Coordinates of C-alpha atoms in Angstrom, one line a residue:
Chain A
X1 CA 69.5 70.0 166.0
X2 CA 72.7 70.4 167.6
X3 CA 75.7 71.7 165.7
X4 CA 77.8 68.5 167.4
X5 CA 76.0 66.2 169.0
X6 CA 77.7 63.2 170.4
X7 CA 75.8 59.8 171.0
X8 CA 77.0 57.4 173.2
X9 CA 80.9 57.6 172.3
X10 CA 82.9 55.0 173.5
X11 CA 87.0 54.9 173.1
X12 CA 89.2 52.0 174.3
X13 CA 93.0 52.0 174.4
X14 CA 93.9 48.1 175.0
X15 CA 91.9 47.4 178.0
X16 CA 91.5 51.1 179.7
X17 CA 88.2 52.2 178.5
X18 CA 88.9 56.1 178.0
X19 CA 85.4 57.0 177.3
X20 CA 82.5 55.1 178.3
X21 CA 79.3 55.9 176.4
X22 CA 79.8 59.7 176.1
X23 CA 76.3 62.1 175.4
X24 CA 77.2 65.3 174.8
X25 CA 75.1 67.9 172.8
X26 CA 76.7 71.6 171.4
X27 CA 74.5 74.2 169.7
X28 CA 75.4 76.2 167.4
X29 CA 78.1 79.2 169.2
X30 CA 77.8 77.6 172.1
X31 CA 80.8 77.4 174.5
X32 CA 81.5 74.0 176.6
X33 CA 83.7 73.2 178.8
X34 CA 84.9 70.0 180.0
X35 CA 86.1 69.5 183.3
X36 CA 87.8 67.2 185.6
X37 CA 91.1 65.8 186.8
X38 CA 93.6 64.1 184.4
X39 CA 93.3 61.4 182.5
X40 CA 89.7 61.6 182.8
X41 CA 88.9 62.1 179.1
X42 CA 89.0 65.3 178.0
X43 CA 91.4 65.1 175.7
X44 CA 90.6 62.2 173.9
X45 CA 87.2 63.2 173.5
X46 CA 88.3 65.8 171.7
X47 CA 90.9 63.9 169.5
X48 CA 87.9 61.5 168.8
X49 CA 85.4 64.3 167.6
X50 CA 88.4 65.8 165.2
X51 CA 89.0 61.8 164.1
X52 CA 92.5 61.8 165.0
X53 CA 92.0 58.6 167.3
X54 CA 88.8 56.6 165.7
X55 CA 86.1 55.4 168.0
X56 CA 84.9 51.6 169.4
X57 CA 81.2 52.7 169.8
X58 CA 78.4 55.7 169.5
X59 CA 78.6 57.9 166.8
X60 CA 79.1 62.2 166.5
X61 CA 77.1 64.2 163.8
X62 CA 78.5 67.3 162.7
X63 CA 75.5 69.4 161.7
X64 CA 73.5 65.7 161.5
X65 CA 75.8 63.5 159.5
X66 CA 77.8 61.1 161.1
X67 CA 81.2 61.9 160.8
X68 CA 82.3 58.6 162.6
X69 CA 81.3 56.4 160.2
X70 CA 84.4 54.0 159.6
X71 CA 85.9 54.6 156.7
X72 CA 84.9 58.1 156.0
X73 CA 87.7 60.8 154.7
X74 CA 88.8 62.7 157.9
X75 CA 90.2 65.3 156.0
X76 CA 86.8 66.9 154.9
X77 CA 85.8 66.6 158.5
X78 CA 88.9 68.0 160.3
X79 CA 89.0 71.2 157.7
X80 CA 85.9 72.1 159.8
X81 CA 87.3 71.5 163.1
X82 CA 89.5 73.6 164.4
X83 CA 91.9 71.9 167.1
X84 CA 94.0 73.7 169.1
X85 CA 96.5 71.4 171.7
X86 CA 98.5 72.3 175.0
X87 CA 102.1 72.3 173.5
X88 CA 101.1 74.5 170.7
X89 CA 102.7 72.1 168.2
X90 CA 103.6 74.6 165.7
X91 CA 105.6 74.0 163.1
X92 CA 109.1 74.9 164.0
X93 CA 110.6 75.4 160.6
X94 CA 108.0 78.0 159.1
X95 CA 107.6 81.5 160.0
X96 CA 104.1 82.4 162.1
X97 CA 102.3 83.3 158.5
X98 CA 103.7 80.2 156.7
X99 CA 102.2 78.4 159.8
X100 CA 99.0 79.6 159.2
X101 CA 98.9 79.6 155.4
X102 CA 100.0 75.7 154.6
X103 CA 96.6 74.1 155.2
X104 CA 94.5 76.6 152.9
X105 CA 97.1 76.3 150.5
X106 CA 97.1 72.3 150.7
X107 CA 93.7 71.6 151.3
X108 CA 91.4 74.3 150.0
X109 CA 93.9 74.7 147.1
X110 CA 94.2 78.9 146.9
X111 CA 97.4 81.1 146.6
X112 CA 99.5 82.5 149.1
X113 CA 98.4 85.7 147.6
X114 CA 94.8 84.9 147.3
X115 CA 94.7 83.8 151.2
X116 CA 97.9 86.2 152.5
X117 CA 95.3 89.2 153.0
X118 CA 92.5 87.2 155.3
X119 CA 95.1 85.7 157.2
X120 CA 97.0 88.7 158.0
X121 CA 93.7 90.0 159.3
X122 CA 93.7 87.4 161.2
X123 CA 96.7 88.0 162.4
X124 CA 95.8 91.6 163.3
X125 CA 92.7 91.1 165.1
X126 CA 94.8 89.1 167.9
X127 CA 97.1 91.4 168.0
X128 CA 100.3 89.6 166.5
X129 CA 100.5 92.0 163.2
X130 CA 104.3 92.5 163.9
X131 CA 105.0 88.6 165.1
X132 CA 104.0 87.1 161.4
X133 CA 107.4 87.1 160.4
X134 CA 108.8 85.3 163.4
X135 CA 109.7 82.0 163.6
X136 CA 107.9 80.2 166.6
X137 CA 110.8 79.8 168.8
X138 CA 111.3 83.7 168.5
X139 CA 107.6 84.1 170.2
X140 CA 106.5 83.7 174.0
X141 CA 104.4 81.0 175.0
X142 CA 101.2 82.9 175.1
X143 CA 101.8 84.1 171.6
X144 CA 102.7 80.7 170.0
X145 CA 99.4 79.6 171.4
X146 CA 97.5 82.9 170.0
X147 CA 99.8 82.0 166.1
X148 CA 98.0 77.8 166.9
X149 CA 94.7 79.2 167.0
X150 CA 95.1 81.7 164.0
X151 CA 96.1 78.9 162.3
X152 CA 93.2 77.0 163.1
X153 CA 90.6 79.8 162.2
X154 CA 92.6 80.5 159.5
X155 CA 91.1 77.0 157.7
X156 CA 87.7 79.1 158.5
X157 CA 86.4 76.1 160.5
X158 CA 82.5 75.6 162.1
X159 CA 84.1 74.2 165.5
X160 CA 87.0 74.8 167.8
X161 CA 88.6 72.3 170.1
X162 CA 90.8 73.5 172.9
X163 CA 92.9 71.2 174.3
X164 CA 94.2 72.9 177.9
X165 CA 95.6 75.3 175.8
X166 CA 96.4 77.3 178.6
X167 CA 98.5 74.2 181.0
X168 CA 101.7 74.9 179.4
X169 CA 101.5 78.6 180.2
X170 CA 103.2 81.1 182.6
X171 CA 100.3 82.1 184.7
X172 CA 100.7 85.9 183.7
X173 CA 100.0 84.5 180.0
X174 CA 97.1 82.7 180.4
X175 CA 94.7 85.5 180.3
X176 CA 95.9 87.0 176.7
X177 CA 94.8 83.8 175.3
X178 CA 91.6 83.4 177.8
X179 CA 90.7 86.8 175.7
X180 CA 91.3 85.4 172.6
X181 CA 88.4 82.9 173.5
X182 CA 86.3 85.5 174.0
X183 CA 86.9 87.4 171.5
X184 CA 85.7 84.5 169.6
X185 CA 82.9 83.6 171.6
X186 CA 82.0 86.6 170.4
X187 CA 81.9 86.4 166.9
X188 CA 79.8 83.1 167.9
X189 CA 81.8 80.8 167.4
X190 CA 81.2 76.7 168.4
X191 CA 84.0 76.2 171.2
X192 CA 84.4 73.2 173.0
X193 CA 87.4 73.7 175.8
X194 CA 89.2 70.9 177.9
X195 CA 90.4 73.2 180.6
X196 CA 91.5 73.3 184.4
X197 CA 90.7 77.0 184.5
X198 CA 87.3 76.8 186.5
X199 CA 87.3 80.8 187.3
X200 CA 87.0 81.0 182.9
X201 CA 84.5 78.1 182.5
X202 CA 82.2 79.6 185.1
X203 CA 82.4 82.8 183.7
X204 CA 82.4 82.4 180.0
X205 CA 81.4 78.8 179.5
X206 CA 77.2 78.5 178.3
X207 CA 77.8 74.7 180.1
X208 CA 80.6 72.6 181.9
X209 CA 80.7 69.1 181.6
X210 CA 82.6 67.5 184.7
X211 CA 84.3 64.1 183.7
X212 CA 85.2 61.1 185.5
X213 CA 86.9 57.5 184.5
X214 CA 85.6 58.1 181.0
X215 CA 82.0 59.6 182.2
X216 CA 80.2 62.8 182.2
X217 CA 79.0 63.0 185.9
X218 CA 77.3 65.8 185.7
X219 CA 76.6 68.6 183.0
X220 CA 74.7 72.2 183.7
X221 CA 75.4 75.6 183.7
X222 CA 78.4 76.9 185.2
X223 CA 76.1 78.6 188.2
X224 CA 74.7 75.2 188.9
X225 CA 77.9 73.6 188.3
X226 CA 79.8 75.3 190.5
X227 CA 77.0 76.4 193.1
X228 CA 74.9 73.8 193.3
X229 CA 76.7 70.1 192.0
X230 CA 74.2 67.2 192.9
X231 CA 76.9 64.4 192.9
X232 CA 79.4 63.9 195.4
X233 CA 82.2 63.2 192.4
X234 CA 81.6 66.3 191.4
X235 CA 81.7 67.9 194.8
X236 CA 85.1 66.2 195.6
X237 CA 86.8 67.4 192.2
X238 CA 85.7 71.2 193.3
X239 CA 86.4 71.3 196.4
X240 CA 90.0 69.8 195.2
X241 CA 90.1 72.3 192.3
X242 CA 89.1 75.5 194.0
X243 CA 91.3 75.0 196.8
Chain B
X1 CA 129.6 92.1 200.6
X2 CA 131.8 90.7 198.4
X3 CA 135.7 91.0 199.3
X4 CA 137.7 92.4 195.7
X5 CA 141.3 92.3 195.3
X6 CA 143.6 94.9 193.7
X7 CA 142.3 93.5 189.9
X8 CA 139.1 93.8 191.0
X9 CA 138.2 90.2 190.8
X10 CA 135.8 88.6 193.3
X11 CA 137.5 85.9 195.6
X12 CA 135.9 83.0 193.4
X13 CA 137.0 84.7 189.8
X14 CA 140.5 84.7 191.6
X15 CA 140.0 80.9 192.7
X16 CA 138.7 79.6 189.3
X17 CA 141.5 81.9 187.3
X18 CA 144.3 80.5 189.7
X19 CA 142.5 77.0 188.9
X20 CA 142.8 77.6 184.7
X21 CA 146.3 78.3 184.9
X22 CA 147.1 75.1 187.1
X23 CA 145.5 73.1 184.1
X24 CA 146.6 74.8 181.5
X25 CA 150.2 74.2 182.9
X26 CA 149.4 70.4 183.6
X27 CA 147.9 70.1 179.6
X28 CA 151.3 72.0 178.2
X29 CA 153.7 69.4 181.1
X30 CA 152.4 66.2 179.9
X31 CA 151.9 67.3 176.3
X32 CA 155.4 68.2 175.8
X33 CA 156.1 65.0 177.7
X34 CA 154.4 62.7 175.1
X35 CA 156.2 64.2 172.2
X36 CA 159.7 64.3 173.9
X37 CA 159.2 60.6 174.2
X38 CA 158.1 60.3 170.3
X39 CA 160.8 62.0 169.5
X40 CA 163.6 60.5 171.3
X41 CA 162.5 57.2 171.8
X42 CA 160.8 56.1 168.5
X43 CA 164.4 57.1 166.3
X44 CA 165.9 54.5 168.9
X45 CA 164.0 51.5 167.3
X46 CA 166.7 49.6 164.7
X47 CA 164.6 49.6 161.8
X48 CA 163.7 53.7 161.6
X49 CA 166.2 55.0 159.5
X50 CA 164.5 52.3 156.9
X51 CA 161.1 53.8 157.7
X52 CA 162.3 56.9 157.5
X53 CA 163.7 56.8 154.2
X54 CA 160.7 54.6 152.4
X55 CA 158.1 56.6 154.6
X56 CA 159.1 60.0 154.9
X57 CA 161.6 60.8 151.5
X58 CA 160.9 64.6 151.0
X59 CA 161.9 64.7 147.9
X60 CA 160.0 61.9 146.4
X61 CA 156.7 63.2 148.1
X62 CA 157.0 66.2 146.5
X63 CA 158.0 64.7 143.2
X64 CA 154.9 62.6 143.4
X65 CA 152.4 65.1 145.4
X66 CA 151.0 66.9 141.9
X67 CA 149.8 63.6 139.6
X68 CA 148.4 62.7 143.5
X69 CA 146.4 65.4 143.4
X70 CA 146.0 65.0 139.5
X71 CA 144.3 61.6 140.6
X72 CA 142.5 62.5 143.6
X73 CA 140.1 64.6 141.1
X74 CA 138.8 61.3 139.7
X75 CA 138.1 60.8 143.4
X76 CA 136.2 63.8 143.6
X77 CA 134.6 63.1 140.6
X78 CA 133.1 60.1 141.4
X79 CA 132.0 61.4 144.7
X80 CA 130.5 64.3 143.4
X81 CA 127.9 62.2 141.2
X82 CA 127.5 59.4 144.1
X83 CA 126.5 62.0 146.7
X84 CA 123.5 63.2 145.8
X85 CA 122.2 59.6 143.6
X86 CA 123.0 58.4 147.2
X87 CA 120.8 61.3 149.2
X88 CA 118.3 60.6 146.5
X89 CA 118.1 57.0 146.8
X90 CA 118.3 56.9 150.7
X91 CA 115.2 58.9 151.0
X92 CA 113.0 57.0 148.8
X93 CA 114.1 53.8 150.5
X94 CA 113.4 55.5 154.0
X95 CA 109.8 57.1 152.6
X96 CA 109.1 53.2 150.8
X97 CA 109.9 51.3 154.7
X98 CA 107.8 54.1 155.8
X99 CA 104.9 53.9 153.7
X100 CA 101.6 52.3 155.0
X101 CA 99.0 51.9 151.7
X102 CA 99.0 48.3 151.2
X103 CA 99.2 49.0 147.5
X104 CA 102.7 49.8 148.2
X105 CA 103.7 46.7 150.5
X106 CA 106.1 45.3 148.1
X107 CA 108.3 48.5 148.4
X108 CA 107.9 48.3 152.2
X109 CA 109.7 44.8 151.9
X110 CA 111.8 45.9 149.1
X111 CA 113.0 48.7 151.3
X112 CA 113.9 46.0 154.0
X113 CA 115.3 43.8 152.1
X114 CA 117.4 46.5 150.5
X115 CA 118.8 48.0 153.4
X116 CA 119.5 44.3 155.5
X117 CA 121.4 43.6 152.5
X118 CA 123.7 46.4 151.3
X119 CA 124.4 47.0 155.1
X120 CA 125.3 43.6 155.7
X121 CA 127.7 42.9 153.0
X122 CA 131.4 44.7 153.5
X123 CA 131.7 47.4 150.7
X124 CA 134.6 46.1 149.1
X125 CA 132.6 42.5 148.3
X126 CA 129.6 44.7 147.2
X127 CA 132.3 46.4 144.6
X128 CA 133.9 43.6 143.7
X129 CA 130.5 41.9 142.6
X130 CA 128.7 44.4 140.9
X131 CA 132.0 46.1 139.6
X132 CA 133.4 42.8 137.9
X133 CA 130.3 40.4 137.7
X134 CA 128.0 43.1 135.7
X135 CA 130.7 44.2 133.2
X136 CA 131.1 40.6 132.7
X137 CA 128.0 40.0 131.0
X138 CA 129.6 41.0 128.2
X139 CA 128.0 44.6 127.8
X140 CA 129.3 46.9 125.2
X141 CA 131.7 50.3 125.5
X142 CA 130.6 52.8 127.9
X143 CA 128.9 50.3 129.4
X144 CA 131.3 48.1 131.0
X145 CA 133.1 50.9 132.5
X146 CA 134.4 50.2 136.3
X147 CA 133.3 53.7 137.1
X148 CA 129.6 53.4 136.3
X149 CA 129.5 49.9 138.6
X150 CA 132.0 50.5 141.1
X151 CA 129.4 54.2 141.4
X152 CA 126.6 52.2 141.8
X153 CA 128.2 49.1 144.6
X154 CA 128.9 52.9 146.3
X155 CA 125.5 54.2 145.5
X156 CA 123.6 50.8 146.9
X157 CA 125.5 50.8 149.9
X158 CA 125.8 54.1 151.3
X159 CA 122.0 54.6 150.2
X160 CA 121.5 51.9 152.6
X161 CA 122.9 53.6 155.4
X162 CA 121.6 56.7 154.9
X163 CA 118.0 55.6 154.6
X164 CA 118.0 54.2 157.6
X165 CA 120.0 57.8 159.0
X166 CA 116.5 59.4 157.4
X167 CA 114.5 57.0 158.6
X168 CA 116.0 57.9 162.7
X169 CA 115.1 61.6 161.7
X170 CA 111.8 61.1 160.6
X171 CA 110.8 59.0 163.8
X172 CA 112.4 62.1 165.9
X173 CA 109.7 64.7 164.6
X174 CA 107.6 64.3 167.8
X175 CA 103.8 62.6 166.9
X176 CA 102.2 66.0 168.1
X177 CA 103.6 67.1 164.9
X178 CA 101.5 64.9 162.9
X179 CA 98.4 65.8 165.2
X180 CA 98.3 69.3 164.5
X181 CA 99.2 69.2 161.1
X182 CA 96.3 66.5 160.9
X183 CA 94.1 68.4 162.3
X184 CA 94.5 71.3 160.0
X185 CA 92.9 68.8 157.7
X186 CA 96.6 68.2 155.6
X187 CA 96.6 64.5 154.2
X188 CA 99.5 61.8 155.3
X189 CA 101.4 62.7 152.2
X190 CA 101.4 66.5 152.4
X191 CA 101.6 66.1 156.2
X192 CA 105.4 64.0 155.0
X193 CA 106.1 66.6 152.9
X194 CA 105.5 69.7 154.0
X195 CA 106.2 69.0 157.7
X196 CA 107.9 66.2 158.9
X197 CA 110.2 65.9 156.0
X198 CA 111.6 69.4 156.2
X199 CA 112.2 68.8 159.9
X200 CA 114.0 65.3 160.1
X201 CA 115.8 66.5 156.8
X202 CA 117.3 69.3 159.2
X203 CA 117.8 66.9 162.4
X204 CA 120.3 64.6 160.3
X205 CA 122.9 66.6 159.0
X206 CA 125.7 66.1 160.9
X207 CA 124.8 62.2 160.6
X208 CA 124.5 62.2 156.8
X209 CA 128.0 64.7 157.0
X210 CA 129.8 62.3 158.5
X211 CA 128.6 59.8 155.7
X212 CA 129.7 62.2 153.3
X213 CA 133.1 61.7 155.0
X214 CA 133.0 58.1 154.9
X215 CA 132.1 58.2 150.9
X216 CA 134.8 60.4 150.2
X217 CA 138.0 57.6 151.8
X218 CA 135.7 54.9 150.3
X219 CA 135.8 55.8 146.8
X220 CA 139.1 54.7 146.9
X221 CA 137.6 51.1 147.6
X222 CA 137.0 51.2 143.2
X223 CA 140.7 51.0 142.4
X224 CA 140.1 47.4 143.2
X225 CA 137.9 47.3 140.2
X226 CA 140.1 50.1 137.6
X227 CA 140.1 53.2 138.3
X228 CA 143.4 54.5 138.6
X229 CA 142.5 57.1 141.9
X230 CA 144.8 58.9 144.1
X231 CA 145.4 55.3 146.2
X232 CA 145.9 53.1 142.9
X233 CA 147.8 56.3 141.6
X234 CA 149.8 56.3 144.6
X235 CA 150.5 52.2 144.8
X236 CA 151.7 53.0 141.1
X237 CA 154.4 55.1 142.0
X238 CA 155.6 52.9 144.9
X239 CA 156.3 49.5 142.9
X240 CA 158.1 52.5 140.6
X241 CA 159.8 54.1 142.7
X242 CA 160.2 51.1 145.3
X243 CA 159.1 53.8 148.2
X244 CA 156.1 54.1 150.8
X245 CA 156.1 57.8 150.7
X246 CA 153.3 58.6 147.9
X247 CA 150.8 56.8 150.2
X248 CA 151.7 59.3 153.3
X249 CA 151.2 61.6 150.4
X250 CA 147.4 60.6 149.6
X251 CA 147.1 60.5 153.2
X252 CA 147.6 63.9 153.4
X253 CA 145.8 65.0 150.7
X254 CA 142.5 63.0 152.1
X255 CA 143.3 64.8 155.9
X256 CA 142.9 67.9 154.0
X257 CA 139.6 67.2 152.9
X258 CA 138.1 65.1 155.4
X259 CA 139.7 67.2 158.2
X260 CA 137.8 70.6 158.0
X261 CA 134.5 68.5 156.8
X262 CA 134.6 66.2 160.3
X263 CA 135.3 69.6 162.0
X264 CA 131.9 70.8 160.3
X265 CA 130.1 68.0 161.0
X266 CA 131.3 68.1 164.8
X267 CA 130.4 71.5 164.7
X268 CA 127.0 70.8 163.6
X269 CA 126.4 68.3 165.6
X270 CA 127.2 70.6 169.3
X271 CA 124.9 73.2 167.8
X272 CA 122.5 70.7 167.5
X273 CA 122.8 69.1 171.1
X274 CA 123.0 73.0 172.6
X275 CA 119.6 73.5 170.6
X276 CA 117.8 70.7 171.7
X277 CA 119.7 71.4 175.5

């Protein structure tokens, strides 16, 4: 059994059918990445996996249970996904510690002394020990995005989502949060990445999805991904993206 | 290379400082212009020694200027317990249009209802009805004081407008907001409280300053109802004293209030704008 296994996932806005029957399996510290151009999905799938937009169709078990059920408390769900988004979206008016301490505090109930400690270590291990007192407008672009994923592990989840975290970047900050992936792929840690940066997913990703109108085209390791693609979707988008 | 002249200025500092002192001669020209005229022309009219003598009378505007002030604390008085029922009010009404439980519907409409109301009546009718038609049913002493219902047409209206001030700052916290916090498993009620409230709170000073502003002149709305405040206090003294000049002198007494606060809220509000760029 797959850690997140999703069955035939289907997402409508109005009329535009965003995703169209998506079959998607992740084991357990796995790392996938879905590709493909814009607006073909990504990032809705992942917004329908953490149930911020509810789905039409299918279903997605988390660890077996269906977590799509309508209906169902999302708050139990999201507290064990992680999501991390493009614009970093932290919040503007707490320092990078308060950032990552609210949701334990709210939703698993501890102290800020009880969780302080762990969180600081966290904090520490991607290298941001002397930015926890900064407010996020005081902090780069690559190390708001580094603050947005402590904050995310810091609810300890089972699953990450990456939403392009790295679109909004200056190319010369990409690669400190690429390593942060890593570091976390690692530890063995589910991932599941939207991304445009096809040099990463070949060379860290376990398997890449490619996505079109709603679809997953293809799927396959990176090697036969990138190598070898079978359709001609596929071939267009790499030969576009590799450019 | 760039050509310097003996002050060491480059040839477009020399421009732009040669361009300054044009303008600044042009502001001082046209200024002293405008107040030559005001001052020669405006003493021509026939009736200004009149004016001058029941407008401007030194000596009766500083006979009159202390028990101005005296009553100009009841002013402050009554604003000082207004503004914050007001804030308090204002942001339950804006959290109740807000809220989306259907358990809590009835406050949605209330909230609607509330604010078409009170923002669509003039203040002075609002005061007049609730500050002579509740005292009129006849309650007993403290009761039927003017101040508590002429407060409370003040309270009900200005809470109007500020909800709906709250209610503009809370839809400018962008929805990503919302996401992430979301995500990070928070419920819609902590996700209010902890982090769009703290941020459309902050984006709506100046607005709610410049309320605070408009509170302050309008308090002066209640001596309609009783209360003898700086403007009754001041309408007092001229059927007494059969002269204008005690209402230049509440005028000046609010300018030194409201002055330096609209400066503060301006102030605010450019700091704001340069924030968001």
């Amino acid at each position: 059994m797959a850690k997140l296994e999703l069955r035939g996932v289907e997402k409508r806005f109005g009329e535009a059918t965003v995703c169209d029957g998506i079959d998607l399996d992740v084991g357990e510290g796995e790392m996938v990445c879905l590709i493909g151009a814009s607006g073909a999905g990504k990032s809705t799938l992942l917004r329908c996996i953490n149930l911020l937009e509810p789905i039409e169709d299918g279903a997605i078990y988390l660890d077996g249970t269906d977590i799509s059920v309508p209906g169902l408390d999302p708050q139990t769900v999201r507290s064990r996904i992680g999501m991390v988004f493009q614009s970093y979206n932290l919040f503007p008016h707490m320092t990078a510690l308060e950032n990552a301490m609210l949701a334990p505090r709210r939703v698993r109930g501890v102290t800020r002394a009880a969780i302080q400690p762990e969180v600081e270590e966290l904090f520490a291990r991607f290298g941001l020990a002397d930015r926890m007192g900064n407010y996020p407008d005081q902090l780069s672009g690559g190390q708001q995005q580094r603050v947005a994923i402590v904050r995310a592990l810091a609810m300890r989840p089972e699953v990450m989502l990456f939403d392009e975290i790295t679109s909004a970047l200056d190319p010369q900050l990409v690669g400190e949060v690429l390593d942060v992936l890593l570091m976390l792929k690692d530890q063995g840690m589910t991932m599941v990445l939207a991304t445009h940066e096809m040099g990463f997913a070949r060379q860290a990703a376990d398997k890449v999805c490619f996505l079109k109108d709603g679809r997953i085209i293809e799927e396959g390791a990176p090697d036969a991904i990138f190598d070898t693609p079978k359709m001609d979707e596929t071939k267009a988008f790499l030969a576009r993206a590799l450019k | 290379m760039t050509k310097q002249d003996a002050a060491g200025m480059t040839r477009r500092q020399l421009y732009e400082a040669q361009q300054r002192k044009r303008s600044i001669r042009i502001a001082a020209t046209s200024t002293a212009l405008v107040i030559a005229a005001i001052v020669v022309l405006v003493p021509l009219t026939p009736g200004w020694e009149k004016v001058k003598r029941s407008f401007f009378n030194w000596d009766t505007l500083v006979d009159t200027f202390p028990k101005l002030l005296d009553a100009f604390l009841i002013n402050i008085m009554i604003f000082a317990w207004s503004a914050p029922a007001i804030a308090v009010l204002g942001l339950l009404i804006a959290l109740a249009r807000d809220a989306k439980s259907p358990a809590l519907f009835p406050l949605r409409i209330f909230g609607a209802a509330f604010t078409d109301v009170f923002r669509g009546v003039p203040v002075i009718l609002t005061v007049y009805l609730i500050g002579f038609g509740i005292p009129g049913l006849g309650l007993p002493r403290p009761w039927n004081s003017p101040y508590i219902w002429g407060s409370l047409a003040l309270i009900l209206t200005y809470s109007a407008y500020v909800a709906e001030i709250f209610r503009s700052g809370i839809d400018s916290v962008h929805h990503s907001q919302r996401s992430a916090a979301l995500s990070l498993g928070l419920s819609e009620r902590q996700v209010m409280r902890d982090v769009v409230l703290p941020q459309a709170v902050r984006n709506v000073v100046p607005s709610q300053m410049n309320m605070l502003i408009a509170l302050q002149k309008d308090v002066s709305l209640l001596s309609f109802i009783g209360p003898v405040e700086i403007f009754r206090q001041a309408g007092v003294f001229k059927s007494l004293l059969a002269n204008f000049t005690p209402y230049v002198g509440a005028a000046i007494i609010f300018l030194i209030v409201t002055v330096p606060a609209t400066r503060y809220a301006d102030y605010l509000m450019a700091r704001q704008m340069r924030e968001r760029r």
